[in-house]
Every structure is written in structure tokens, then in C-alpha cells.
Coordinates of C-alpha atoms in Angstrom, one line a residue:
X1 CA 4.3 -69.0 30.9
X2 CA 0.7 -68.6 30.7
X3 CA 1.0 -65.1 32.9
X4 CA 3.9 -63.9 30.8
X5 CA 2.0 -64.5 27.5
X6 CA -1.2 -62.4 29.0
X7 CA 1.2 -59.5 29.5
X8 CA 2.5 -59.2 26.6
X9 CA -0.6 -59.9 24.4
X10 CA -2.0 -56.9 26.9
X11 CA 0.9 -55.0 26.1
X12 CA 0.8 -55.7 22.7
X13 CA -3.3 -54.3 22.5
X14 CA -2.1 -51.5 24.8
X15 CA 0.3 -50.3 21.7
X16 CA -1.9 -50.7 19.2
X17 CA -4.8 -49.2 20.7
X18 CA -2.1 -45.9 21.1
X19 CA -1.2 -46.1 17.6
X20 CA -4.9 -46.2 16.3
X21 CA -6.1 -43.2 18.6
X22 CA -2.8 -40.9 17.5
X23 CA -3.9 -41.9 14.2
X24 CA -7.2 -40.8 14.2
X25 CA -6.3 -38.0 16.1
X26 CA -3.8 -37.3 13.2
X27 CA -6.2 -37.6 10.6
X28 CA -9.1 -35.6 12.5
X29 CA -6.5 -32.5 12.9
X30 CA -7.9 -29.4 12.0
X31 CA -6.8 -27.6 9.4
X32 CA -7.3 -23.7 9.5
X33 CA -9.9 -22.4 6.9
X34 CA -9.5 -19.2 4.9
X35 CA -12.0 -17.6 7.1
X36 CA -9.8 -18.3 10.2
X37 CA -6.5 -17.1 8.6
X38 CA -8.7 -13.7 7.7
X39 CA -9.4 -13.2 11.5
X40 CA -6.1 -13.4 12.4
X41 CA -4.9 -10.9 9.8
X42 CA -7.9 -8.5 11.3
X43 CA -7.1 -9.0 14.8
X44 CA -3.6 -8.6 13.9
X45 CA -3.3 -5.6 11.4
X46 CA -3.5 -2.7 13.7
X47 CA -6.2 0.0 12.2
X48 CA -10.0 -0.7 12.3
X49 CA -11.4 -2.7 10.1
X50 CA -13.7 -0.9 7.8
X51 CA -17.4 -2.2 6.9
X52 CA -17.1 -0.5 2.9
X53 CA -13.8 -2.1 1.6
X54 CA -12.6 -4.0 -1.1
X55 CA -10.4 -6.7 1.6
X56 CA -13.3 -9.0 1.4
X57 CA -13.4 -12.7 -0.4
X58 CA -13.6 -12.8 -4.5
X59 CA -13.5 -16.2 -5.4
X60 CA -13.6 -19.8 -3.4
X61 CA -15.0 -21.1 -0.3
X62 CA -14.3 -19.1 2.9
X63 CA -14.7 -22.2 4.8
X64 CA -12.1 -24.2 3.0
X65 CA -9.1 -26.2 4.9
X66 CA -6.2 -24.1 3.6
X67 CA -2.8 -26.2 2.7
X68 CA -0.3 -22.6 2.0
X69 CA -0.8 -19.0 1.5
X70 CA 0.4 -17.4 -1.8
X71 CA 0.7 -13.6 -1.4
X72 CA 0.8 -11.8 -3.8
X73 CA 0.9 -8.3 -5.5
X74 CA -1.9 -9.6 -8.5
X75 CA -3.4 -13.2 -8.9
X76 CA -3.0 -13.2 -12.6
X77 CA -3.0 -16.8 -13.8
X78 CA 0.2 -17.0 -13.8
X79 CA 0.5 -16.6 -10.4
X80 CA -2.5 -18.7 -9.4
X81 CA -1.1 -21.8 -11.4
X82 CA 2.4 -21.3 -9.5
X83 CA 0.7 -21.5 -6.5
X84 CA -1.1 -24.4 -7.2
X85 CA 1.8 -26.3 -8.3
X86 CA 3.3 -25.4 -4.9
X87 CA 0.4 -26.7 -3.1
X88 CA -0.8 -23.3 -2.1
X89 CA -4.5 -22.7 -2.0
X90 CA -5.3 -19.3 0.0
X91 CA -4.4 -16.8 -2.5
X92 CA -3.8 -13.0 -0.6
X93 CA -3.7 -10.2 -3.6
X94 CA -3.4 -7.0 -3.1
X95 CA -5.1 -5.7 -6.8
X96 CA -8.1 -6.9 -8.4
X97 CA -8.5 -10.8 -9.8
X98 CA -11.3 -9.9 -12.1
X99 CA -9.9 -6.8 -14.2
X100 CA -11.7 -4.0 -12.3
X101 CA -11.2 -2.8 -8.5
X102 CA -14.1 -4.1 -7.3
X103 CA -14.0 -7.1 -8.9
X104 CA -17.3 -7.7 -10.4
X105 CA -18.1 -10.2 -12.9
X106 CA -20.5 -8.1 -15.1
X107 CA -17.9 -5.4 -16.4
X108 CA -17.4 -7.4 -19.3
X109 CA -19.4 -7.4 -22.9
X110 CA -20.0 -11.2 -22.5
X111 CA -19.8 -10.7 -18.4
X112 CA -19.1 -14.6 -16.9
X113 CA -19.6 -16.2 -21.0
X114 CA -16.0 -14.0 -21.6
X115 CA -13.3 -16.6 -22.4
X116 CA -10.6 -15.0 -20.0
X117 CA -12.6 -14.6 -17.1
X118 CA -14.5 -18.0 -17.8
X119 CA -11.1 -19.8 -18.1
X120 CA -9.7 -18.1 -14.8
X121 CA -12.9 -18.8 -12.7
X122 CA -12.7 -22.4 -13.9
X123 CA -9.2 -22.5 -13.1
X124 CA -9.9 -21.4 -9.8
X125 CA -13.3 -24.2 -8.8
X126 CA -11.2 -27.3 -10.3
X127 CA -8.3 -26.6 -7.9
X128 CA -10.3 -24.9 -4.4
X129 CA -8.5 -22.3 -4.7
X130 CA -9.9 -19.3 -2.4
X131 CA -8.8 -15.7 -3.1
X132 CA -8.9 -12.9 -0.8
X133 CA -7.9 -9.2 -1.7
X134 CA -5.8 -7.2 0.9
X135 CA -5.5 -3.8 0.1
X136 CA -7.2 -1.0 2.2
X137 CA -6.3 -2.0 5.5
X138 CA -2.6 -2.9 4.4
X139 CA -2.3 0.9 3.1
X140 CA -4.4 2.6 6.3
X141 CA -1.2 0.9 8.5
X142 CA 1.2 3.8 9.5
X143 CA 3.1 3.4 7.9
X144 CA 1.7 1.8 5.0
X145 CA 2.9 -1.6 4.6
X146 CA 3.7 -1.3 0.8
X147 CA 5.7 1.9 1.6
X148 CA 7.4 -0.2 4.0
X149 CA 7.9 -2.7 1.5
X150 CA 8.9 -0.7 -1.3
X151 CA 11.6 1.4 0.9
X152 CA 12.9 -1.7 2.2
X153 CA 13.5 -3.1 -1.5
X154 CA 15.3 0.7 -2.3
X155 CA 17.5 0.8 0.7
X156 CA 15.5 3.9 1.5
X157 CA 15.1 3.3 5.1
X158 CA 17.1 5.9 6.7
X159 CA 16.5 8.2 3.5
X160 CA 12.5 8.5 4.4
X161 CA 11.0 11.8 6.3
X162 CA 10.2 11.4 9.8
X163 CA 7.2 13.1 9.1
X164 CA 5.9 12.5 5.5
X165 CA 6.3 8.8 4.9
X166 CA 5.9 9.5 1.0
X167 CA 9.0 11.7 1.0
X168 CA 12.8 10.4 0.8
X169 CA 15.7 12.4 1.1
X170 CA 18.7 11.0 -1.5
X171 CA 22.2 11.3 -2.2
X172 CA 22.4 13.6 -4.8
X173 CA 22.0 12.1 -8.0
X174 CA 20.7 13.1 -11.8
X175 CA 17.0 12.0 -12.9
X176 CA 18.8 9.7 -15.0
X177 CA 20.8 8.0 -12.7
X178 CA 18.3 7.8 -10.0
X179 CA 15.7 6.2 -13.0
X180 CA 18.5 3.0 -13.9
X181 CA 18.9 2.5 -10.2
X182 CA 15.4 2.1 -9.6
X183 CA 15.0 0.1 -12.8
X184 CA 17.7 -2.4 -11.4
X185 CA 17.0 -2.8 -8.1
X186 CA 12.9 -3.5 -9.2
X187 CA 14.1 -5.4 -12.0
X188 CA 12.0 -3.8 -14.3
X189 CA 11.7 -4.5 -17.9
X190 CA 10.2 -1.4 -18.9
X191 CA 10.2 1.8 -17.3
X192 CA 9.4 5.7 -18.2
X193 CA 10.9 9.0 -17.6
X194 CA 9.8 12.8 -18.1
X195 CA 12.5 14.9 -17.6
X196 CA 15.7 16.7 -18.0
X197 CA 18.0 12.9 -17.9
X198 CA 20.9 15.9 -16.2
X199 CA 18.1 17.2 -14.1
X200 CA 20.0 17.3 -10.3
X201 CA 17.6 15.1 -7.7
X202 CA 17.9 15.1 -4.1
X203 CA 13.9 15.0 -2.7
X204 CA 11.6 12.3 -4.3
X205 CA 8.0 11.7 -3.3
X206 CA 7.2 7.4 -3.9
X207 CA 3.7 7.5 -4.4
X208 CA 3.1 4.0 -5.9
X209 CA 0.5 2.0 -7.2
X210 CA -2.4 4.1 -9.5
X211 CA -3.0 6.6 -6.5
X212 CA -4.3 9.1 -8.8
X213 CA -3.7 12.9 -10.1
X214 CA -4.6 14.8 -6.5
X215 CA -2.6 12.3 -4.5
X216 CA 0.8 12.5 -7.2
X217 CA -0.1 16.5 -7.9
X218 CA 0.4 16.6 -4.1
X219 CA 4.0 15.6 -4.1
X220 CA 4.6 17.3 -7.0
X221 CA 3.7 20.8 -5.9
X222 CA 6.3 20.9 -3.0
X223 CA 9.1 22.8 -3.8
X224 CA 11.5 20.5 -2.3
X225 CA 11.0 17.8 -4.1
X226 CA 12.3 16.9 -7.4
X227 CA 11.0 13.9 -8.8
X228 CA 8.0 11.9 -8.2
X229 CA 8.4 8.2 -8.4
X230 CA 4.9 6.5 -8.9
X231 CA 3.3 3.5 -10.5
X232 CA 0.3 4.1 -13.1
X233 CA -0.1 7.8 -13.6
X234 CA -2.9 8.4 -16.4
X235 CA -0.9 10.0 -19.3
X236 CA -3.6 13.4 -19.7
X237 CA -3.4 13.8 -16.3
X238 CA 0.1 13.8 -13.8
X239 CA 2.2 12.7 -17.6
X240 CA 0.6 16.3 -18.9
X241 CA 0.9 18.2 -15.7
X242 CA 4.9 17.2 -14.9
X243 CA 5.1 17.8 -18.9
X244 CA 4.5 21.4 -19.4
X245 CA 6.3 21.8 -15.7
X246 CA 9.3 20.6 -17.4
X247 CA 8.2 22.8 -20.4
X248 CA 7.9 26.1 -17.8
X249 CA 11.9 25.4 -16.6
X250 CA 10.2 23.6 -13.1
X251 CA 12.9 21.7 -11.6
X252 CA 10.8 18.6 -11.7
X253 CA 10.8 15.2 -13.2
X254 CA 8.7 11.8 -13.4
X255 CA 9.5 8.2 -13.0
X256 CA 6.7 5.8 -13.8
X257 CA 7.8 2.2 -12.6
X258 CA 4.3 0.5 -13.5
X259 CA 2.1 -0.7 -11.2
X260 CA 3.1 -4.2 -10.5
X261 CA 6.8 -2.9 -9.8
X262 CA 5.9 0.0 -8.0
X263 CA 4.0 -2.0 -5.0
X264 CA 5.2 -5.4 -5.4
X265 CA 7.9 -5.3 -2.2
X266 CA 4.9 -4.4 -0.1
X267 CA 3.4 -7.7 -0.8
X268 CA 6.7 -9.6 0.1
X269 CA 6.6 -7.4 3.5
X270 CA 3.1 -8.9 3.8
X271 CA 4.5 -12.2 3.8
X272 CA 6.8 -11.1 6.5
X273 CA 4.0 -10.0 8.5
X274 CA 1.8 -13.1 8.0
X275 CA 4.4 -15.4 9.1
X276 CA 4.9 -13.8 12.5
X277 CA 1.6 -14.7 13.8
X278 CA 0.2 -18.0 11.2
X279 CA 2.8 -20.7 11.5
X280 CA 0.5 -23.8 10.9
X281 CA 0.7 -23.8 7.1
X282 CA 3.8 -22.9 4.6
X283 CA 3.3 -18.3 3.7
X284 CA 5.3 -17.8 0.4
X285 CA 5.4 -14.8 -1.8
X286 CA 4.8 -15.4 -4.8
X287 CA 5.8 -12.7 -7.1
X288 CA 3.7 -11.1 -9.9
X289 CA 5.2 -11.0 -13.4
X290 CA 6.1 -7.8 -14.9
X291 CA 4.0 -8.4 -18.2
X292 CA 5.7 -5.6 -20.4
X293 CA 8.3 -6.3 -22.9
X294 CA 10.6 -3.4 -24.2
X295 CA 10.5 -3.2 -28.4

């Protein structure tokens, strides 16, 4: 009896001893850290990575265990308190946090005393929230991952050139037509034409985001092509310009989707991306808002 009991009171300690190591080893696990997760995107996205870019850290410890990743197209507030609710705390944006591209707190009047950016920064300390911008390097892929994205959203695919990735080759279709298909398939609440509505399409050049009047003039000054389909044109500059083409009888027209619209399936073919090579914490897209409202 004596023996028997010795065994299983050994047996017993043997069990517990197990159960205490796996779970300290459980609670010792290590958790990846922002800085980590950037690595991996940099050994991962396929161009070299530049030393002057805006893909850097802009809010948040680098060093922080990370829980989820949020990506995202902009980390307005209302994304960054969706993905805190979800128990996200690496936010990935792909535009500015702090309301100018390099994100600078000084731009403002009242610089870091300014209510908005005060309340966001805030927002950001109480809940460790860490915020990382990816932008350059996602565009310098060939092809650029929010083309990708954004052709992928359209159905565009097949339609693309083999040669320009900016170029897409349609089904023939008015200006019109082509501007409430675009608006549905983005779900975009406000969007703007300039153009003959009858004006026959079959080339468009999708040059989104704000890429600027040499970039869009670019498109626009093929002959074969139509319409340019963009995000945040400044209105003296490619609005004028396709304005007085239209006025000259140029077969030409303008779709301006905005900017969040315009890029926004990029971001969501980031979260593809990430997901193929960082499996040890939940990737979710989390989607910017469109802000406008049409009067």
C-alpha cells in the first residue's frame, strides 16, 4: 500500500509540475512587437527599401507586444477607435494620421495645444496604440499594390495593359455610364464628372490617390485614352486642364472618385498580403469612411 501511495503522490507532483511549466511557458510567450511585424513587411515587400520615405513609425512604441493589425487606407479616429474596440493595436495607414504627408505635429496654428490633434494623440497613448504609415514602398511594387487593389475591386483585371499598368481597356460605354458604375461598385457617396455624360469611352487611365497634375496630365495627353479616373485632382490644375479640353471638342473626360475611394481596395489587398506571411496575430481591414455627404 505504502509503495502504491508513493507512486501516485509521485505521479501526482509529476502532473503538476507539467502543468506549472506549460503555464509559465504560456504566460512567458512572446508576443511580436510592431518593430518585428515591420521587418517582415520589409523583407517581404519585394523593392528596396528606401532611407528618405514616409513608411516610418508616427505614433506609439515600436517595441510594443502587438494584439491585431488594423490596415487601413487613413487612421482617422474613426478608424482607430474601431480598431480598438476589436482589440487591434498595430495600426498600418497608407495616408497621413496628422493632417499633412509627413506627419509633423508643428503644421498647426496651436501645433500639439490644437484640440483635434491633442484629442487624437491622447486617444492614441491611453490605448498603446502604435501607427505605422505604408505608402512608398506599397506603390514602388510592380505592379503597385493599390492598382492591384483598386483593379481587383473594378473587375478590371483582364481589362489592364500589359504594358502600362495605369491603362485599362473597357467595353464600350458612355462617360456617364462608366461614372455610376464606378460609383456603385466603390460605394461612393459623392462623386464628380467633367464631361460630355454621352461622351463614348473605351481607354481609361486610373491614376488614384492625389498623384498630381504631371502624373494625371500624363494620361490625359494620350490620344487613346478617353477618360481619366483619379482621386484628388486640384480643381486650377487637371479640373481646368480636362475643362477647356472638353471646351476645344477633345474627346476627353474626368472622373474624380476622392481620395479615400480611389485607393482604398489597395489597402484591403494589403491585408491580403500581410496575412500570407504574419499568422501569429488576427490582420483585418478596417475600412476608412467616406466622410462626404451629397446635399
Amino acid at each position: 500500500m505504502n509503495t502504491g501511495l508513493t507512486l501516485l503522490k509521485r505521479c501526482l507532483a509529476a502532473t503538476l509540475a507539467l502543468l506549472l511549466f506549460s503555464a509559465l511557458a504560456a504566460g512567458q510567450e512572446k508576443h511580436l512587437t510592431a518593430r518585428e511585424i515591420v521587418s517582415r513587411i520589409q523583407a517581404h515587400v519585394g523593392v528596396p527599401w528606401q532611407a528618405e520615405t514616409v513608411d516610418t513609425f508616427k505614433a506609439g512604441n515600436p517595441d510594443e507586444p502587438i494584439t491585431g493589425i488594423a490596415v487601413t487606407m487613413m487612421a482617422t479616429m474613426d478608424v482607430l477607435e474601431r480598431a480598438t474596440a476589436s482589440g487591434k493595436n498595430l495600426v498600418i495607414t497608407h495616408e497621413p494620421t496628422f493632417y499633412n504627408h509627413l506627419d509633423k505635429l508643428d503644421v498647426l496654428p496651436q501645433k500639439e495645444k490644437d484640440l483635434v490633434l491633442a484629442a487624437k494623440l491622447a486617444f492614441i497613448a491611453e490605448h498603446h496604440l502604435v501607427v505605422w504609415r505604408f505608402h512608398d514602398h506599397w506603390h514602388q511594387r510592380t505592379p503597385d499594390g493599390i492598382e492591384v487593389g483598386m483593379a481587383h475591386a473594378l473587375g478590371w483585371e483582364k481589362q489592364q495593359d500589359a504594358e502600362n499598368q495605369y491603362l485599362f481597356v473597357v467595353p464600350e460605354t458612355t462617360l456617364e455610364s462608366l461614372a455610376a458604375d464606378l460609383k456603385k461598385k466603390l460605394d461612393i457617396h459623392v462623386l464628380r464628372v467633367v464631361g460630355d455624360p454621352h461622351l463614348k469611352i473605351k481607354k481609361v487611365g486610373l491614376v488614384p490617390g492625389a498623384s498630381g497634375f504631371q502624373k494625371e496630365t500624363l494620361v490625359l495627353e494620350r490620344n487613346d485614352v478617353d477618360v481619366l479616373v483619379t482621386g484628388e485632382p486640384r480643381e486650377w490644375e487637371t479640373v481646368e486642364y480636362v475643362a477647356d479640353a472638353v471646351a476645344q471638342g477633345k474627346h476627353k473626360g474626368l472622373i474624380i472618385l476622392s481620395h479615400i475611394p480611389s485607393e482604398q481596395a489597395g489597402m484591403e489587398e494589403c491585408t491580403r498580403w500581410l496575412k500570407s506571411f504574419v499568422n501569429e496575430v488576427p490582420v483585418e481591414f478596417v475600412p476608412a469612411r467616406d466622410p462626404f455627404w451629397r446635399y
